[in-house]
């Protein structure tokens, strides 16, 4: 089945830009979705179709996807952005069609 | 407004069967393209997709758990039920149900609050 690889942790100072990567074989040919999960809470969709934002998600959150890497970018990071972030793809040709990455813990210094 | 809520036992014994119910509102599982998925998360670990049921009753399962899982829907009650047989302590996790957007790919735009299931004798 398809594998998504995320760094376990990313640290960033307030006001700076955080970039969280999601690696997969030719992931650029798939649509990538990102979820934010704060402690004790359910995941929240923050980016879908690589770079679209649901209503209510700040413009500071953006996404890109090309080649073997998708990236979630959080600009002007705030303390409230500290959370775990998961990427997800749908692999229609697989018998395991819904795949999540291992998650990245974003720490705001 | 779409909402989902999981319900079921908080504690099950090893070898028992787990039955979880997802009760939702704000959408209909008879609407073309709509689906409901189950995802779990062991304490301190990553999200793991379990199963997905579509409006047309098509079902997909995680291959590693397929032999133990059954997903069904009751459109009239706005419920989706997941059963998992032969529970083991490694199945201890928070179980989430989530709404699948009616689109060409699968992602989840609304999630339930989750329910923690502990497997222990």
PDB file of C-alpha atoms in Angstrom:
ATOM      1  CA  UNK A   1       0.000   0.000   0.000  1.00  0.00           C
ATOM      2  CA  UNK A   2       0.960   3.619  -0.469  1.00  0.00           C
ATOM      3  CA  UNK A   3       3.192   5.146   2.215  1.00  0.00           C
ATOM      4  CA  UNK A   4       3.253   8.770   3.382  1.00  0.00           C
ATOM      5  CA  UNK A   5       6.283   9.973   5.306  1.00  0.00           C
ATOM      6  CA  UNK A   6       6.222  12.980   7.629  1.00  0.00           C
ATOM      7  CA  UNK A   7       8.922  14.340   9.934  1.00  0.00           C
ATOM      8  CA  UNK A   8       8.028  13.551  13.544  1.00  0.00           C
ATOM      9  CA  UNK A   9       8.521  17.110  14.664  1.00  0.00           C
ATOM     10  CA  UNK A  10       8.962  20.658  13.443  1.00  0.00           C
ATOM     11  CA  UNK A  11       9.782  23.648  15.625  1.00  0.00           C
ATOM     12  CA  UNK A  12       9.273  27.284  14.768  1.00  0.00           C
ATOM     13  CA  UNK A  13       9.359  30.624  16.537  1.00  0.00           C
ATOM     14  CA  UNK A  14       6.218  32.740  16.741  1.00  0.00           C
ATOM     15  CA  UNK A  15       5.752  34.939  13.710  1.00  0.00           C
ATOM     16  CA  UNK A  16       7.924  32.752  11.508  1.00  0.00           C
ATOM     17  CA  UNK A  17       6.946  30.307   8.799  1.00  0.00           C
ATOM     18  CA  UNK A  18       6.530  26.585   9.420  1.00  0.00           C
ATOM     19  CA  UNK A  19       6.761  24.037   6.638  1.00  0.00           C
ATOM     20  CA  UNK A  20       5.603  20.480   7.198  1.00  0.00           C
ATOM     21  CA  UNK A  21       6.384  17.967   4.489  1.00  0.00           C
ATOM     22  CA  UNK A  22       4.638  14.809   3.400  1.00  0.00           C
ATOM     23  CA  UNK A  23       6.612  12.487   1.187  1.00  0.00           C
ATOM     24  CA  UNK A  24       5.259   9.795  -1.101  1.00  0.00           C
ATOM     25  CA  UNK A  25       6.070   8.163  -4.396  1.00  0.00           C
ATOM     26  CA  UNK A  26       4.902  10.572  -7.108  1.00  0.00           C
ATOM     27  CA  UNK A  27       2.604  12.215  -4.580  1.00  0.00           C
ATOM     28  CA  UNK A  28       2.279  15.117  -6.977  1.00  0.00           C
ATOM     29  CA  UNK A  29      -0.094  12.974  -9.021  1.00  0.00           C
ATOM     30  CA  UNK A  30      -2.457  12.630  -6.082  1.00  0.00           C
ATOM     31  CA  UNK A  31      -4.605  15.059  -4.113  1.00  0.00           C
ATOM     32  CA  UNK A  32      -3.282  15.700  -0.612  1.00  0.00           C
ATOM     33  CA  UNK A  33      -5.355  16.743   2.360  1.00  0.00           C
ATOM     34  CA  UNK A  34      -4.129  18.049   5.709  1.00  0.00           C
ATOM     35  CA  UNK A  35      -5.593  17.821   9.179  1.00  0.00           C
ATOM     36  CA  UNK A  36      -4.736  19.664  12.372  1.00  0.00           C
ATOM     37  CA  UNK A  37      -5.229  17.885  15.686  1.00  0.00           C
ATOM     38  CA  UNK A  38      -4.839  19.595  19.019  1.00  0.00           C
ATOM     39  CA  UNK A  39      -4.474  17.569  22.214  1.00  0.00           C
ATOM     40  CA  UNK A  40      -7.687  15.863  23.240  1.00  0.00           C
ATOM     41  CA  UNK A  41      -9.542  17.028  20.140  1.00  0.00           C
ATOM     42  CA  UNK A  42     -10.694  15.484  16.900  1.00  0.00           C
ATOM     43  CA  UNK A  43      -8.790  16.276  13.712  1.00  0.00           C
ATOM     44  CA  UNK A  44      -9.811  19.357  11.756  1.00  0.00           C
ATOM     45  CA  UNK A  45      -9.438  19.638   7.989  1.00  0.00           C
ATOM     46  CA  UNK A  46      -7.176  22.609   7.195  1.00  0.00           C
ATOM     47  CA  UNK A  47      -6.245  21.985   3.545  1.00  0.00           C
ATOM     48  CA  UNK A  48      -7.909  19.864   0.865  1.00  0.00           C
ATOM     49  CA  UNK A  49      -7.055  19.205  -2.740  1.00  0.00           C
ATOM     50  CA  UNK A  50      -3.427  20.191  -2.117  1.00  0.00           C
ATOM     51  CA  UNK A  51      -4.059  23.883  -1.504  1.00  0.00           C
ATOM     52  CA  UNK A  52      -7.718  24.701  -0.873  1.00  0.00           C
ATOM     53  CA  UNK A  53      -8.788  26.000   2.518  1.00  0.00           C
ATOM     54  CA  UNK A  54     -12.129  25.181   4.128  1.00  0.00           C
ATOM     55  CA  UNK A  55     -14.134  28.137   5.325  1.00  0.00           C
ATOM     56  CA  UNK A  56     -12.918  29.342   8.688  1.00  0.00           C
ATOM     57  CA  UNK A  57      -9.309  28.291   8.166  1.00  0.00           C
ATOM     58  CA  UNK A  58      -6.958  31.296   8.223  1.00  0.00           C
ATOM     59  CA  UNK A  59      -5.175  32.337   5.042  1.00  0.00           C
ATOM     60  CA  UNK A  60      -1.940  31.715   6.918  1.00  0.00           C
ATOM     61  CA  UNK A  61      -2.436  28.037   6.077  1.00  0.00           C
ATOM     62  CA  UNK A  62      -1.459  27.044   2.562  1.00  0.00           C
ATOM     63  CA  UNK A  63      -0.428  23.911   0.735  1.00  0.00           C
ATOM     64  CA  UNK A  64       1.511  22.764  -2.285  1.00  0.00           C
ATOM     65  CA  UNK A  65       2.201  19.446  -3.945  1.00  0.00           C
ATOM     66  CA  UNK A  66       4.741  18.467  -6.563  1.00  0.00           C
ATOM     67  CA  UNK A  67       6.959  15.551  -7.403  1.00  0.00           C
ATOM     68  CA  UNK A  68       7.453  13.372  -4.353  1.00  0.00           C
ATOM     69  CA  UNK A  69       6.655  15.965  -1.698  1.00  0.00           C
ATOM     70  CA  UNK A  70       3.587  17.824  -0.493  1.00  0.00           C
ATOM     71  CA  UNK A  71       4.032  20.727   1.881  1.00  0.00           C
ATOM     72  CA  UNK A  72       1.799  22.413   4.415  1.00  0.00           C
ATOM     73  CA  UNK A  73       2.959  25.960   5.057  1.00  0.00           C
ATOM     74  CA  UNK A  74       1.860  27.984   8.047  1.00  0.00           C
ATOM     75  CA  UNK A  75       2.830  31.653   7.856  1.00  0.00           C
ATOM     76  CA  UNK A  76       3.107  34.005  10.821  1.00  0.00           C
ATOM     77  CA  UNK A  77       2.886  31.086  13.208  1.00  0.00           C
ATOM     78  CA  UNK A  78       0.928  31.628  16.399  1.00  0.00           C
ATOM     79  CA  UNK A  79       1.010  29.756  19.680  1.00  0.00           C
ATOM     80  CA  UNK A  80      -2.433  28.384  18.868  1.00  0.00           C
ATOM     81  CA  UNK A  81      -1.043  26.577  15.812  1.00  0.00           C
ATOM     82  CA  UNK A  82       0.824  24.143  18.042  1.00  0.00           C
ATOM     83  CA  UNK A  83      -0.669  20.769  17.187  1.00  0.00           C
ATOM     84  CA  UNK A  84      -0.157  17.518  15.347  1.00  0.00           C
ATOM     85  CA  UNK A  85      -0.594  17.697  11.584  1.00  0.00           C
ATOM     86  CA  UNK A  86      -1.473  14.754   9.357  1.00  0.00           C
ATOM     87  CA  UNK A  87      -1.429  14.468   5.592  1.00  0.00           C
ATOM     88  CA  UNK A  88      -3.797  12.096   3.818  1.00  0.00           C
ATOM     89  CA  UNK A  89      -4.290  10.835   0.291  1.00  0.00           C
ATOM     90  CA  UNK A  90      -6.757   8.646  -1.507  1.00  0.00           C
ATOM     91  CA  UNK A  91      -5.109   5.935  -3.558  1.00  0.00           C
ATOM     92  CA  UNK A  92      -7.909   4.774  -5.797  1.00  0.00           C
ATOM     93  CA  UNK A  93      -5.921   1.935  -7.312  1.00  0.00           C
ATOM     94  CA  UNK A  94      -5.002   0.428  -3.981  1.00  0.00           C
ATOM     95  CA  UNK A  95      -6.772  -2.029  -1.762  1.00  0.00           C
ATOM     96  CA  UNK A  96      -5.871   0.407   1.014  1.00  0.00           C
ATOM     97  CA  UNK A  97      -7.349   3.538  -0.529  1.00  0.00           C
ATOM     98  CA  UNK A  98      -7.291   5.934   2.434  1.00  0.00           C
ATOM     99  CA  UNK A  99      -3.782   6.613   3.710  1.00  0.00           C
ATOM    100  CA  UNK A 100      -2.639   8.895   6.519  1.00  0.00           C
ATOM    101  CA  UNK A 101       0.883  10.041   7.176  1.00  0.00           C
ATOM    102  CA  UNK A 102       2.512   9.385  10.519  1.00  0.00           C
ATOM    103  CA  UNK A 103       1.893  12.906  11.744  1.00  0.00           C
ATOM    104  CA  UNK A 104       4.126  15.863  12.595  1.00  0.00           C
ATOM    105  CA  UNK A 105       4.169  17.588  15.954  1.00  0.00           C
ATOM    106  CA  UNK A 106       4.469  21.336  15.426  1.00  0.00           C
ATOM    107  CA  UNK A 107       6.055  23.065  18.388  1.00  0.00           C
ATOM    108  CA  UNK A 108       5.906  26.843  18.695  1.00  0.00           C
ATOM    109  CA  UNK A 109       8.997  27.936  20.571  1.00  0.00           C
TER     110      UNK A 109
ATOM    111  CA  UNK B   1     -24.666  21.975   9.945  1.00  0.00           C
ATOM    112  CA  UNK B   2     -23.044  18.563   9.856  1.00  0.00           C
ATOM    113  CA  UNK B   3     -22.427  16.770  13.120  1.00  0.00           C
ATOM    114  CA  UNK B   4     -21.358  13.233  13.951  1.00  0.00           C
ATOM    115  CA  UNK B   5     -21.162  11.446  17.273  1.00  0.00           C
ATOM    116  CA  UNK B   6     -19.727   8.077  18.130  1.00  0.00           C
ATOM    117  CA  UNK B   7     -21.219   5.831  20.782  1.00  0.00           C
ATOM    118  CA  UNK B   8     -20.422   2.435  22.188  1.00  0.00           C
ATOM    119  CA  UNK B   9     -18.688   0.693  25.058  1.00  0.00           C
ATOM    120  CA  UNK B  10     -15.689   2.308  26.668  1.00  0.00           C
ATOM    121  CA  UNK B  11     -14.300  -1.021  27.863  1.00  0.00           C
ATOM    122  CA  UNK B  12     -14.269  -4.385  26.143  1.00  0.00           C
ATOM    123  CA  UNK B  13     -12.565  -7.614  27.054  1.00  0.00           C
ATOM    124  CA  UNK B  14     -10.073  -9.374  24.826  1.00  0.00           C
ATOM    125  CA  UNK B  15     -11.721 -11.626  22.210  1.00  0.00           C
ATOM    126  CA  UNK B  16     -15.012  -9.753  22.479  1.00  0.00           C
ATOM    127  CA  UNK B  17     -16.697  -7.982  19.584  1.00  0.00           C
ATOM    128  CA  UNK B  18     -16.811  -4.186  19.553  1.00  0.00           C
ATOM    129  CA  UNK B  19     -19.853  -2.440  18.140  1.00  0.00           C
ATOM    130  CA  UNK B  20     -19.671   1.302  17.567  1.00  0.00           C
ATOM    131  CA  UNK B  21     -22.430   3.518  16.278  1.00  0.00           C
ATOM    132  CA  UNK B  22     -21.981   6.805  14.471  1.00  0.00           C
ATOM    133  CA  UNK B  23     -25.090   8.970  14.630  1.00  0.00           C
ATOM    134  CA  UNK B  24     -25.030  11.939  12.309  1.00  0.00           C
ATOM    135  CA  UNK B  25     -27.099  14.906  11.236  1.00  0.00           C
ATOM    136  CA  UNK B  26     -26.930  17.568   8.572  1.00  0.00           C
ATOM    137  CA  UNK B  27     -26.570  15.202   5.640  1.00  0.00           C
ATOM    138  CA  UNK B  28     -28.119  12.065   4.213  1.00  0.00           C
ATOM    139  CA  UNK B  29     -26.288   8.867   3.381  1.00  0.00           C
ATOM    140  CA  UNK B  30     -28.663   8.423   0.481  1.00  0.00           C
ATOM    141  CA  UNK B  31     -27.201  11.462  -1.280  1.00  0.00           C
ATOM    142  CA  UNK B  32     -24.968  10.583  -4.201  1.00  0.00           C
ATOM    143  CA  UNK B  33     -21.280  10.690  -3.404  1.00  0.00           C
ATOM    144  CA  UNK B  34     -21.614  10.926   0.354  1.00  0.00           C
ATOM    145  CA  UNK B  35     -19.786   8.539   2.644  1.00  0.00           C
ATOM    146  CA  UNK B  36     -18.897   7.917   6.280  1.00  0.00           C
ATOM    147  CA  UNK B  37     -15.546   6.624   7.386  1.00  0.00           C
ATOM    148  CA  UNK B  38     -14.108   5.216  10.584  1.00  0.00           C
ATOM    149  CA  UNK B  39     -10.639   6.179  11.722  1.00  0.00           C
ATOM    150  CA  UNK B  40      -8.903   5.221  14.956  1.00  0.00           C
ATOM    151  CA  UNK B  41      -5.977   6.579  16.932  1.00  0.00           C
ATOM    152  CA  UNK B  42      -4.141   4.595  19.606  1.00  0.00           C
ATOM    153  CA  UNK B  43      -2.961   6.752  22.509  1.00  0.00           C
ATOM    154  CA  UNK B  44      -0.023   8.872  21.406  1.00  0.00           C
ATOM    155  CA  UNK B  45      -0.012   7.406  17.913  1.00  0.00           C
ATOM    156  CA  UNK B  46      -1.085   8.330  14.411  1.00  0.00           C
ATOM    157  CA  UNK B  47      -4.447   8.185  12.718  1.00  0.00           C
ATOM    158  CA  UNK B  48      -5.350   4.871  11.098  1.00  0.00           C
ATOM    159  CA  UNK B  49      -8.141   4.479   8.573  1.00  0.00           C
ATOM    160  CA  UNK B  50     -10.416   1.491   9.188  1.00  0.00           C
ATOM    161  CA  UNK B  51     -13.423   1.492   6.902  1.00  0.00           C
ATOM    162  CA  UNK B  52     -15.606   3.567   4.605  1.00  0.00           C
ATOM    163  CA  UNK B  53     -19.195   3.169   3.449  1.00  0.00           C
ATOM    164  CA  UNK B  54     -20.679   5.039   0.508  1.00  0.00           C
ATOM    165  CA  UNK B  55     -24.206   6.215  -0.235  1.00  0.00           C
ATOM    166  CA  UNK B  56     -24.674   3.291  -2.634  1.00  0.00           C
ATOM    167  CA  UNK B  57     -23.632   0.777   0.070  1.00  0.00           C
ATOM    168  CA  UNK B  58     -20.196   0.222  -1.456  1.00  0.00           C
ATOM    169  CA  UNK B  59     -17.782  -0.604   1.339  1.00  0.00           C
ATOM    170  CA  UNK B  60     -14.022  -0.442   1.709  1.00  0.00           C
ATOM    171  CA  UNK B  61     -11.880  -1.817   4.498  1.00  0.00           C
ATOM    172  CA  UNK B  62      -8.308  -1.555   5.651  1.00  0.00           C
ATOM    173  CA  UNK B  63      -6.691  -4.729   4.297  1.00  0.00           C
ATOM    174  CA  UNK B  64      -4.908  -5.433   7.575  1.00  0.00           C
ATOM    175  CA  UNK B  65      -8.206  -5.458   9.482  1.00  0.00           C
ATOM    176  CA  UNK B  66     -10.647  -6.498   6.794  1.00  0.00           C
ATOM    177  CA  UNK B  67     -11.312  -9.944   8.254  1.00  0.00           C
ATOM    178  CA  UNK B  68     -12.412  -8.398  11.546  1.00  0.00           C
ATOM    179  CA  UNK B  69     -14.433  -5.396  10.361  1.00  0.00           C
ATOM    180  CA  UNK B  70     -17.984  -4.903   9.183  1.00  0.00           C
ATOM    181  CA  UNK B  71     -19.479  -1.526   8.332  1.00  0.00           C
ATOM    182  CA  UNK B  72     -23.188  -1.010   7.744  1.00  0.00           C
ATOM    183  CA  UNK B  73     -25.558   1.899   7.423  1.00  0.00           C
ATOM    184  CA  UNK B  74     -29.121   2.629   8.433  1.00  0.00           C
ATOM    185  CA  UNK B  75     -30.151   5.552   6.279  1.00  0.00           C
ATOM    186  CA  UNK B  76     -33.501   5.980   8.012  1.00  0.00           C
ATOM    187  CA  UNK B  77     -31.810   6.378  11.391  1.00  0.00           C
ATOM    188  CA  UNK B  78     -28.846   8.410  10.086  1.00  0.00           C
ATOM    189  CA  UNK B  79     -26.461   5.887  11.583  1.00  0.00           C
ATOM    190  CA  UNK B  80     -23.399   3.950  10.560  1.00  0.00           C
ATOM    191  CA  UNK B  81     -22.300   0.941  12.588  1.00  0.00           C
ATOM    192  CA  UNK B  82     -18.820  -0.533  12.762  1.00  0.00           C
ATOM    193  CA  UNK B  83     -18.198  -3.924  14.288  1.00  0.00           C
ATOM    194  CA  UNK B  84     -14.751  -5.268  15.055  1.00  0.00           C
ATOM    195  CA  UNK B  85     -14.357  -8.860  16.169  1.00  0.00           C
ATOM    196  CA  UNK B  86     -11.752 -10.511  18.336  1.00  0.00           C
ATOM    197  CA  UNK B  87     -10.657  -7.380  20.141  1.00  0.00           C
ATOM    198  CA  UNK B  88      -7.129  -7.234  21.517  1.00  0.00           C
ATOM    199  CA  UNK B  89      -5.378  -4.763  23.835  1.00  0.00           C
ATOM    200  CA  UNK B  90      -3.576  -3.307  20.800  1.00  0.00           C
ATOM    201  CA  UNK B  91      -6.996  -2.172  19.558  1.00  0.00           C
ATOM    202  CA  UNK B  92      -7.194   0.277  22.443  1.00  0.00           C
ATOM    203  CA  UNK B  93      -7.742   3.608  20.734  1.00  0.00           C
ATOM    204  CA  UNK B  94      -9.991   6.578  20.181  1.00  0.00           C
ATOM    205  CA  UNK B  95     -12.381   5.716  17.374  1.00  0.00           C
ATOM    206  CA  UNK B  96     -13.662   8.493  15.133  1.00  0.00           C
ATOM    207  CA  UNK B  97     -16.325   8.564  12.478  1.00  0.00           C
ATOM    208  CA  UNK B  98     -16.125  11.238   9.804  1.00  0.00           C
ATOM    209  CA  UNK B  99     -18.113  12.604   6.870  1.00  0.00           C
ATOM    210  CA  UNK B 100     -16.707  11.966   3.444  1.00  0.00           C
ATOM    211  CA  UNK B 101     -17.126  14.822   1.015  1.00  0.00           C
ATOM    212  CA  UNK B 102     -19.043  13.983  -2.143  1.00  0.00           C
ATOM    213  CA  UNK B 103     -16.195  14.479  -4.550  1.00  0.00           C
ATOM    214  CA  UNK B 104     -13.907  12.440  -6.788  1.00  0.00           C
ATOM    215  CA  UNK B 105     -11.423  11.655  -4.037  1.00  0.00           C
ATOM    216  CA  UNK B 106     -11.841  10.766  -0.375  1.00  0.00           C
ATOM    217  CA  UNK B 107     -11.191  13.160   2.452  1.00  0.00           C
ATOM    218  CA  UNK B 108     -13.082  13.985   5.626  1.00  0.00           C
ATOM    219  CA  UNK B 109     -14.418  17.441   6.331  1.00  0.00           C
ATOM    220  CA  UNK B 110     -16.359  16.772   9.512  1.00  0.00           C
ATOM    221  CA  UNK B 111     -15.357  14.493  12.355  1.00  0.00           C
ATOM    222  CA  UNK B 112     -17.061  13.220  15.451  1.00  0.00           C
ATOM    223  CA  UNK B 113     -15.563  13.923  18.853  1.00  0.00           C
ATOM    224  CA  UNK B 114     -14.265  10.373  19.080  1.00  0.00           C
ATOM    225  CA  UNK B 115     -14.825   7.659  21.635  1.00  0.00           C
ATOM    226  CA  UNK B 116     -12.053   6.001  23.616  1.00  0.00           C
ATOM    227  CA  UNK B 117     -12.261   2.227  23.671  1.00  0.00           C
ATOM    228  CA  UNK B 118     -10.046   0.327  26.083  1.00  0.00           C
ATOM    229  CA  UNK B 119      -9.446  -3.377  25.637  1.00  0.00           C
ATOM    230  CA  UNK B 120      -8.582  -5.032  28.893  1.00  0.00           C
ATOM    231  CA  UNK B 121      -9.568  -8.025  30.943  1.00  0.00           C
TER     232      UNK B 121
END
